[in-house]
Amino acid sequence: MPLFSSIFSELESQVSSFLTETSCPSLQQTEELLLEGVEESLSLANLARLLQLGAAPDAEEQRELFRHFVRQHWSPTVMYLRYIAPIYVSSFCIDACPYCNFSANRRTAIRRRLSLEELEREVRQVLERDMRVIELVYATDPEFTTDLLVRYVAKVVELLDGEPGTGVLLCTEYLTNEAYLALRDAGLWGIVQWDETLDRRAYRRWHSPSPQKREFELRMDNHDRAMAAGLEVATGALFGLADFRYDVLMQIAKARHLAEQYGRGPFVFGTARLKPIAGQNLHLQTEVSDGAYETSLLVYKLAMPNAGRWLQTRETFELNLKNLLDGDVFTYRCGEVRPGGYQASEKQLKGGQFGVNELERDYVESKLAERNVRISYAWINPEKPVYSALPAVGCRKTQAGHTL
Ligand code: SF4
């Protein structure tokens, strides 16, 4: 099967030229594009036009129309969000991303690696809170060989005890297809990997000092390797590392590639946005404004209606409330984004990977209930493909007959 890397160079130049040639659509043109977008999959060139709404300072009217249009189409009377509980397993990292507190260059970072017994205690904390879909999060920790990852996944699967709706996800650096086959056999349901950016020059600027992560080409095919092993995938860019318009279009191109090749696309787009770290602002030219961020979320929905967007605790709850739609993934606690965080007694987020807004369940659920939004804590259905578990509104068929 062709991998994403086999079409990357062509896509890269196409997307770059669309962005050079595109212009911001008027109100009427925006409406025409949106109507076309629910009838058939919009081309990348047309999606590039809609993304201009996030870059233009005077496009608030068009953005409002876009938001209203998407809500009309993808927010039923009662909406369901899918909850994922991240459990951090290790903060030891050989890589050196400048935007991360776990970077190998941060000599004062607090490092911890959970033993299997400690992992079990964390999982029990999460289960007590009714959360049944668990993401194991690792930095690039060389201690975690495939065999060890298999043991950790198998332990969580055992603790979930075959309860309906439960599942385990894994967030590590890229792995081999053989590793994913072994992890799938241990009961893994899917992987989470953000591509960070698919702008290769920006990627090199950010990641060339990282011994493992610098492998741009190897990394970009990781979703292919996982899907070929039968796993589900979350993909996404880290907004702020490069031009957000380029990153959104490349993520959509990748999602469409995966849907064509494997009969199912990613179940969710990650929407992480770079934030100041340890009180320091990165002052980037590629900083993504709220308008650009919200436009990106809308474009993802229009382009791939059956993939959710993962609304992040890095954003404020108010912003997430404004943007959420049926089928989105939502997380309000991240175990303080560090190993052992669910058992921590102290309130401050000391030693976490990055800054987050952790919230109390009662508060979140009451605010969501005011909007007829519920959280599903056990939403995985292994009997059905991911897409059939989600609302059928807005499904698209590709020429090859795949549902997008
Ligand atoms: S983002 Fe991941 S790979 Fe990069 S420094 Fe942080 S933990 Fe390591």
mmCIF file with all atom_site columns, N, CA and C in Angstrom, residues 99-148:
data_model
loop_
_atom_site.group_PDB
_atom_site.id
_atom_site.type_symbol
_atom_site.label_atom_id
_atom_site.label_alt_id
_atom_site.label_comp_id
_atom_site.label_asym_id
_atom_site.label_entity_id
_atom_site.label_seq_id
_atom_site.pdbx_PDB_ins_code
_atom_site.Cartn_x
_atom_site.Cartn_y
_atom_site.Cartn_z
_atom_site.occupancy
_atom_site.B_iso_or_equiv
_atom_site.pdbx_formal_charge
_atom_site.auth_seq_id
_atom_site.auth_comp_id
_atom_site.auth_asym_id
_atom_site.auth_atom_id
_atom_site.pdbx_PDB_model_num
ATOM 1   N N  . TYR A 1 99  ? 9.646   23.500 23.159 1.00 0.00 ? 99  TYR A N  1
ATOM 2   C CA . TYR A 1 99  ? 8.353   23.925 23.719 1.00 0.00 ? 99  TYR A CA 1
ATOM 3   C C  . TYR A 1 99  ? 7.848   22.973 24.804 1.00 0.00 ? 99  TYR A C  1
ATOM 4   N N  . CYS A 1 100 ? 8.710   22.069 25.290 1.00 0.00 ? 100 CYS A N  1
ATOM 5   C CA . CYS A 1 100 ? 8.236   21.022 26.200 1.00 0.00 ? 100 CYS A CA 1
ATOM 6   C C  . CYS A 1 100 ? 9.092   20.964 27.469 1.00 0.00 ? 100 CYS A C  1
ATOM 7   N N  . ASN A 1 101 ? 8.436   20.866 28.599 1.00 0.00 ? 101 ASN A N  1
ATOM 8   C CA . ASN A 1 101 ? 9.152   20.791 29.876 1.00 0.00 ? 101 ASN A CA 1
ATOM 9   C C  . ASN A 1 101 ? 9.892   19.477 30.088 1.00 0.00 ? 101 ASN A C  1
ATOM 10  N N  . PHE A 1 102 ? 9.575   18.454 29.275 1.00 0.00 ? 102 PHE A N  1
ATOM 11  C CA . PHE A 1 102 ? 10.281  17.177 29.422 1.00 0.00 ? 102 PHE A CA 1
ATOM 12  C C  . PHE A 1 102 ? 11.532  17.108 28.540 1.00 0.00 ? 102 PHE A C  1
ATOM 13  N N  . SER A 1 103 ? 11.808  18.160 27.783 1.00 0.00 ? 103 SER A N  1
ATOM 14  C CA . SER A 1 103 ? 12.975  18.173 26.892 1.00 0.00 ? 103 SER A CA 1
ATOM 15  C C  . SER A 1 103 ? 14.242  17.746 27.634 1.00 0.00 ? 103 SER A C  1
ATOM 16  N N  . ALA A 1 104 ? 15.084  16.967 26.952 1.00 0.00 ? 104 ALA A N  1
ATOM 17  C CA . ALA A 1 104 ? 16.346  16.516 27.556 1.00 0.00 ? 104 ALA A CA 1
ATOM 18  C C  . ALA A 1 104 ? 17.218  17.701 27.960 1.00 0.00 ? 104 ALA A C  1
ATOM 19  N N  . ASN A 1 105 ? 17.004  18.855 27.313 1.00 0.00 ? 105 ASN A N  1
ATOM 20  C CA . ASN A 1 105 ? 17.807  20.038 27.634 1.00 0.00 ? 105 ASN A CA 1
ATOM 21  C C  . ASN A 1 105 ? 17.387  20.714 28.935 1.00 0.00 ? 105 ASN A C  1
ATOM 22  N N  . ARG A 1 106 ? 16.276  20.327 29.475 1.00 0.00 ? 106 ARG A N  1
ATOM 23  C CA . ARG A 1 106 ? 15.819  20.948 30.743 1.00 0.00 ? 106 ARG A CA 1
ATOM 24  C C  . ARG A 1 106 ? 16.358  20.123 31.905 1.00 0.00 ? 106 ARG A C  1
ATOM 25  N N  . ARG A 1 107 ? 17.539  20.546 32.331 1.00 0.00 ? 107 ARG A N  1
ATOM 26  C CA . ARG A 1 107 ? 18.259  19.757 33.349 1.00 0.00 ? 107 ARG A CA 1
ATOM 27  C C  . ARG A 1 107 ? 17.527  19.723 34.682 1.00 0.00 ? 107 ARG A C  1
ATOM 28  N N  . THR A 1 108 ? 16.715  20.733 34.947 1.00 0.00 ? 108 THR A N  1
ATOM 29  C CA . THR A 1 108 ? 16.065  20.780 36.262 1.00 0.00 ? 108 THR A CA 1
ATOM 30  C C  . THR A 1 108 ? 14.691  20.089 36.250 1.00 0.00 ? 108 THR A C  1
ATOM 31  N N  . ALA A 1 109 ? 14.314  19.533 35.102 1.00 0.00 ? 109 ALA A N  1
ATOM 32  C CA . ALA A 1 109 ? 12.982  18.905 35.020 1.00 0.00 ? 109 ALA A CA 1
ATOM 33  C C  . ALA A 1 109 ? 12.882  17.741 36.002 1.00 0.00 ? 109 ALA A C  1
ATOM 34  N N  . ILE A 1 110 ? 11.678  17.578 36.574 1.00 0.00 ? 110 ILE A N  1
ATOM 35  C CA . ILE A 1 110 ? 11.449  16.456 37.493 1.00 0.00 ? 110 ILE A CA 1
ATOM 36  C C  . ILE A 1 110 ? 11.137  15.227 36.634 1.00 0.00 ? 110 ILE A C  1
ATOM 37  N N  . ARG A 1 111 ? 11.960  14.176 36.756 1.00 0.00 ? 111 ARG A N  1
ATOM 38  C CA . ARG A 1 111 ? 11.776  12.974 35.919 1.00 0.00 ? 111 ARG A CA 1
ATOM 39  C C  . ARG A 1 111 ? 11.185  11.849 36.753 1.00 0.00 ? 111 ARG A C  1
ATOM 40  N N  . ARG A 1 112 ? 10.284  11.127 36.138 1.00 0.00 ? 112 ARG A N  1
ATOM 41  C CA . ARG A 1 112 ? 9.712   9.978  36.838 1.00 0.00 ? 112 ARG A CA 1
ATOM 42  C C  . ARG A 1 112 ? 9.262   8.943  35.812 1.00 0.00 ? 112 ARG A C  1
ATOM 43  N N  . ARG A 1 113 ? 9.417   7.688  36.181 1.00 0.00 ? 113 ARG A N  1
ATOM 44  C CA . ARG A 1 113 ? 8.980   6.582  35.310 1.00 0.00 ? 113 ARG A CA 1
ATOM 45  C C  . ARG A 1 113 ? 8.151   5.645  36.191 1.00 0.00 ? 113 ARG A C  1
ATOM 46  N N  . LEU A 1 114 ? 6.910   5.404  35.825 1.00 0.00 ? 114 LEU A N  1
ATOM 47  C CA . LEU A 1 114 ? 6.049   4.569  36.675 1.00 0.00 ? 114 LEU A CA 1
ATOM 48  C C  . LEU A 1 114 ? 6.401   3.096  36.534 1.00 0.00 ? 114 LEU A C  1
ATOM 49  N N  . SER A 1 115 ? 6.457   2.396  37.652 1.00 0.00 ? 115 SER A N  1
ATOM 50  C CA . SER A 1 115 ? 6.559   0.932  37.615 1.00 0.00 ? 115 SER A CA 1
ATOM 51  C C  . SER A 1 115 ? 5.163   0.379  37.281 1.00 0.00 ? 115 SER A C  1
ATOM 52  N N  . LEU A 1 116 ? 5.086   -0.910 37.023 1.00 0.00 ? 116 LEU A N  1
ATOM 53  C CA . LEU A 1 116 ? 3.770   -1.509 36.743 1.00 0.00 ? 116 LEU A CA 1
ATOM 54  C C  . LEU A 1 116 ? 2.825   -1.346 37.932 1.00 0.00 ? 116 LEU A C  1
ATOM 55  N N  . GLU A 1 117 ? 3.371   -1.443 39.131 1.00 0.00 ? 117 GLU A N  1
ATOM 56  C CA . GLU A 1 117 ? 2.528   -1.286 40.332 1.00 0.00 ? 117 GLU A CA 1
ATOM 57  C C  . GLU A 1 117 ? 2.025   0.159  40.429 1.00 0.00 ? 117 GLU A C  1
ATOM 58  N N  . GLU A 1 118 ? 2.913   1.105  40.148 1.00 0.00 ? 118 GLU A N  1
ATOM 59  C CA . GLU A 1 118 ? 2.491   2.518  40.196 1.00 0.00 ? 118 GLU A CA 1
ATOM 60  C C  . GLU A 1 118 ? 1.466   2.808  39.095 1.00 0.00 ? 118 GLU A C  1
ATOM 61  N N  . LEU A 1 119 ? 1.673   2.205  37.932 1.00 0.00 ? 119 LEU A N  1
ATOM 62  C CA . LEU A 1 119 ? 0.696   2.385  36.849 1.00 0.00 ? 119 LEU A CA 1
ATOM 63  C C  . LEU A 1 119 ? -0.669  1.875  37.309 1.00 0.00 ? 119 LEU A C  1
ATOM 64  N N  . GLU A 1 120 ? -0.670  0.727  37.926 1.00 0.00 ? 120 GLU A N  1
ATOM 65  C CA . GLU A 1 120 ? -1.948  0.159  38.391 1.00 0.00 ? 120 GLU A CA 1
ATOM 66  C C  . GLU A 1 120 ? -2.653  1.131  39.340 1.00 0.00 ? 120 GLU A C  1
ATOM 67  N N  . ARG A 1 121 ? -1.890  1.762  40.224 1.00 0.00 ? 121 ARG A N  1
ATOM 68  C CA . ARG A 1 121 ? -2.519  2.712  41.158 1.00 0.00 ? 121 ARG A CA 1
ATOM 69  C C  . ARG A 1 121 ? -3.119  3.901  40.403 1.00 0.00 ? 121 ARG A C  1
ATOM 70  N N  . GLU A 1 122 ? -2.398  4.375  39.374 1.00 0.00 ? 122 GLU A N  1
ATOM 71  C CA . GLU A 1 122 ? -2.935  5.485  38.569 1.00 0.00 ? 122 GLU A CA 1
ATOM 72  C C  . GLU A 1 122 ? -4.213  5.060  37.847 1.00 0.00 ? 122 GLU A C  1
ATOM 73  N N  . VAL A 1 123 ? -4.184  3.862  37.264 1.00 0.00 ? 123 VAL A N  1
ATOM 74  C CA . VAL A 1 123 ? -5.366  3.394  36.527 1.00 0.00 ? 123 VAL A CA 1
ATOM 75  C C  . VAL A 1 123 ? -6.555  3.275  37.481 1.00 0.00 ? 123 VAL A C  1
ATOM 76  N N  . ARG A 1 124 ? -6.321  2.785  38.680 1.00 0.00 ? 124 ARG A N  1
ATOM 77  C CA . ARG A 1 124 ? -7.445  2.641  39.623 1.00 0.00 ? 124 ARG A CA 1
ATOM 78  C C  . ARG A 1 124 ? -8.035  4.012  39.981 1.00 0.00 ? 124 ARG A C  1
ATOM 79  N N  . GLN A 1 125 ? -7.173  5.027  40.093 1.00 0.00 ? 125 GLN A N  1
ATOM 80  C CA . GLN A 1 125 ? -7.665  6.391  40.347 1.00 0.00 ? 125 GLN A CA 1
ATOM 81  C C  . GLN A 1 125 ? -8.581  6.849  39.213 1.00 0.00 ? 125 GLN A C  1
ATOM 82  N N  . VAL A 1 126 ? -8.160  6.546  38.005 1.00 0.00 ? 126 VAL A N  1
ATOM 83  C CA . VAL A 1 126 ? -8.942  6.958  36.829 1.00 0.00 ? 126 VAL A CA 1
ATOM 84  C C  . VAL A 1 126 ? -10.262 6.183  36.778 1.00 0.00 ? 126 VAL A C  1
ATOM 85  N N  . LEU A 1 127 ? -10.207 4.893  37.047 1.00 0.00 ? 127 LEU A N  1
ATOM 86  C CA . LEU A 1 127 ? -11.430 4.079  37.003 1.00 0.00 ? 127 LEU A CA 1
ATOM 87  C C  . LEU A 1 127 ? -12.431 4.538  38.066 1.00 0.00 ? 127 LEU A C  1
ATOM 88  N N  . GLU A 1 128 ? -11.920 4.955  39.217 1.00 0.00 ? 128 GLU A N  1
ATOM 89  C CA . GLU A 1 128 ? -12.826 5.463  40.265 1.00 0.00 ? 128 GLU A CA 1
ATOM 90  C C  . GLU A 1 128 ? -13.596 6.686  39.797 1.00 0.00 ? 128 GLU A C  1
ATOM 91  N N  . ARG A 1 129 ? -13.009 7.406  38.829 1.00 0.00 ? 129 ARG A N  1
ATOM 92  C CA . ARG A 1 129 ? -13.694 8.592  38.286 1.00 0.00 ? 129 ARG A CA 1
ATOM 93  C C  . ARG A 1 129 ? -14.571 8.227  37.081 1.00 0.00 ? 129 ARG A C  1
ATOM 94  N N  . ASP A 1 130 ? -14.794 6.937  36.848 1.00 0.00 ? 130 ASP A N  1
ATOM 95  C CA . ASP A 1 130 ? -15.669 6.414  35.763 1.00 0.00 ? 130 ASP A CA 1
ATOM 96  C C  . ASP A 1 130 ? -15.050 6.506  34.376 1.00 0.00 ? 130 ASP A C  1
ATOM 97  N N  . MET A 1 131 ? -13.816 6.952  34.266 1.00 0.00 ? 131 MET A N  1
ATOM 98  C CA . MET A 1 131 ? -13.194 7.100  32.944 1.00 0.00 ? 131 MET A CA 1
ATOM 99  C C  . MET A 1 131 ? -12.708 5.732  32.474 1.00 0.00 ? 131 MET A C  1
ATOM 100 N N  . ARG A 1 132 ? -13.093 5.353  31.251 1.00 0.00 ? 132 ARG A N  1
ATOM 101 C CA . ARG A 1 132 ? -12.828 3.996  30.780 1.00 0.00 ? 132 ARG A CA 1
ATOM 102 C C  . ARG A 1 132 ? -12.027 3.933  29.474 1.00 0.00 ? 132 ARG A C  1
ATOM 103 N N  . VAL A 1 133 ? -11.689 5.079  28.931 1.00 0.00 ? 133 VAL A N  1
ATOM 104 C CA . VAL A 1 133 ? -10.819 5.089  27.749 1.00 0.00 ? 133 VAL A CA 1
ATOM 105 C C  . VAL A 1 133 ? -9.527  5.780  28.177 1.00 0.00 ? 133 VAL A C  1
ATOM 106 N N  . ILE A 1 134 ? -8.432  5.015  28.159 1.00 0.00 ? 134 ILE A N  1
ATOM 107 C CA . ILE A 1 134 ? -7.186  5.477  28.773 1.00 0.00 ? 134 ILE A CA 1
ATOM 108 C C  . ILE A 1 134 ? -6.089  5.612  27.719 1.00 0.00 ? 134 ILE A C  1
ATOM 109 N N  . GLU A 1 135 ? -5.411  6.739  27.776 1.00 0.00 ? 135 GLU A N  1
ATOM 110 C CA . GLU A 1 135 ? -4.258  6.965  26.881 1.00 0.00 ? 135 GLU A CA 1
ATOM 111 C C  . GLU A 1 135 ? -2.987  6.922  27.730 1.00 0.00 ? 135 GLU A C  1
ATOM 112 N N  . LEU A 1 136 ? -2.093  6.005  27.408 1.00 0.00 ? 136 LEU A N  1
ATOM 113 C CA . LEU A 1 136 ? -0.802  5.952  28.101 1.00 0.00 ? 136 LEU A CA 1
ATOM 114 C C  . LEU A 1 136 ? 0.165   6.879  27.380 1.00 0.00 ? 136 LEU A C  1
ATOM 115 N N  . VAL A 1 137 ? 0.743   7.824  28.111 1.00 0.00 ? 137 VAL A N  1
ATOM 116 C CA . VAL A 1 137 ? 1.580   8.857  27.484 1.00 0.00 ? 137 VAL A CA 1
ATOM 117 C C  . VAL A 1 137 ? 3.031   8.692  27.929 1.00 0.00 ? 137 VAL A C  1
ATOM 118 N N  . TYR A 1 138 ? 3.925   8.635  26.956 1.00 0.00 ? 138 TYR A N  1
ATOM 119 C CA . TYR A 1 138 ? 5.361   8.481  27.209 1.00 0.00 ? 138 TYR A CA 1
ATOM 120 C C  . TYR A 1 138 ? 6.106   9.617  26.529 1.00 0.00 ? 138 TYR A C  1
ATOM 121 N N  . ALA A 1 139 ? 7.198   10.008 27.080 1.00 0.00 ? 139 ALA A N  1
ATOM 122 C CA . ALA A 1 139 ? 8.147   10.827 26.332 1.00 0.00 ? 139 ALA A CA 1
ATOM 123 C C  . ALA A 1 139 ? 8.994   9.839  25.508 1.00 0.00 ? 139 ALA A C  1
ATOM 124 N N  . THR A 1 140 ? 10.073  10.301 24.866 1.00 0.00 ? 140 THR A N  1
ATOM 125 C CA . THR A 1 140 ? 10.930  9.351  24.147 1.00 0.00 ? 140 THR A CA 1
ATOM 126 C C  . THR A 1 140 ? 11.893  8.742  25.168 1.00 0.00 ? 140 THR A C  1
ATOM 127 N N  . ASP A 1 141 ? 11.407  7.716  25.839 1.00 0.00 ? 141 ASP A N  1
ATOM 128 C CA . ASP A 1 141 ? 12.155  7.091  26.930 1.00 0.00 ? 141 ASP A CA 1
ATOM 129 C C  . ASP A 1 141 ? 12.716  5.758  26.433 1.00 0.00 ? 141 ASP A C  1
ATOM 130 N N  . PRO A 1 142 ? 14.045  5.658  26.260 1.00 0.00 ? 142 PRO A N  1
ATOM 131 C CA . PRO A 1 142 ? 14.620  4.431  25.667 1.00 0.00 ? 142 PRO A CA 1
ATOM 132 C C  . PRO A 1 142 ? 14.416  3.182  26.518 1.00 0.00 ? 142 PRO A C  1
ATOM 133 N N  . GLU A 1 143 ? 14.066  3.351  27.785 1.00 0.00 ? 143 GLU A N  1
ATOM 134 C CA . GLU A 1 143 ? 13.799  2.174  28.637 1.00 0.00 ? 143 GLU A CA 1
ATOM 135 C C  . GLU A 1 143 ? 12.589  1.381  28.132 1.00 0.00 ? 143 GLU A C  1
ATOM 136 N N  . PHE A 1 144 ? 11.679  2.100  27.462 1.00 0.00 ? 144 PHE A N  1
ATOM 137 C CA . PHE A 1 144 ? 10.447  1.431  27.062 1.00 0.00 ? 144 PHE A CA 1
ATOM 138 C C  . PHE A 1 144 ? 10.593  0.767  25.694 1.00 0.00 ? 144 PHE A C  1
ATOM 139 N N  . THR A 1 145 ? 11.098  -0.459 25.730 1.00 0.00 ? 145 THR A N  1
ATOM 140 C CA . THR A 1 145 ? 11.171  -1.293 24.531 1.00 0.00 ? 145 THR A CA 1
ATOM 141 C C  . THR A 1 145 ? 9.761   -1.746 24.180 1.00 0.00 ? 145 THR A C  1
ATOM 142 N N  . THR A 1 146 ? 9.619   -2.361 23.000 1.00 0.00 ? 146 THR A N  1
ATOM 143 C CA . THR A 1 146 ? 8.287   -2.863 22.621 1.00 0.00 ? 146 THR A CA 1
ATOM 144 C C  . THR A 1 146 ? 7.785   -3.861 23.653 1.00 0.00 ? 146 THR A C  1
ATOM 145 N N  . ASP A 1 147 ? 8.663   -4.760 24.116 1.00 0.00 ? 147 ASP A N  1
ATOM 146 C CA . ASP A 1 147 ? 8.219   -5.772 25.098 1.00 0.00 ? 147 ASP A CA 1
ATOM 147 C C  . ASP A 1 147 ? 7.659   -5.119 26.358 1.00 0.00 ? 147 ASP A C  1
ATOM 148 N N  . LEU A 1 148 ? 8.325   -4.064 26.805 1.00 0.00 ? 148 LEU A N  1
ATOM 149 C CA . LEU A 1 148 ? 7.854   -3.406 28.024 1.00 0.00 ? 148 LEU A CA 1
ATOM 150 C C  . LEU A 1 148 ? 6.535   -2.658 27.764 1.00 0.00 ? 148 LEU A C  1
#
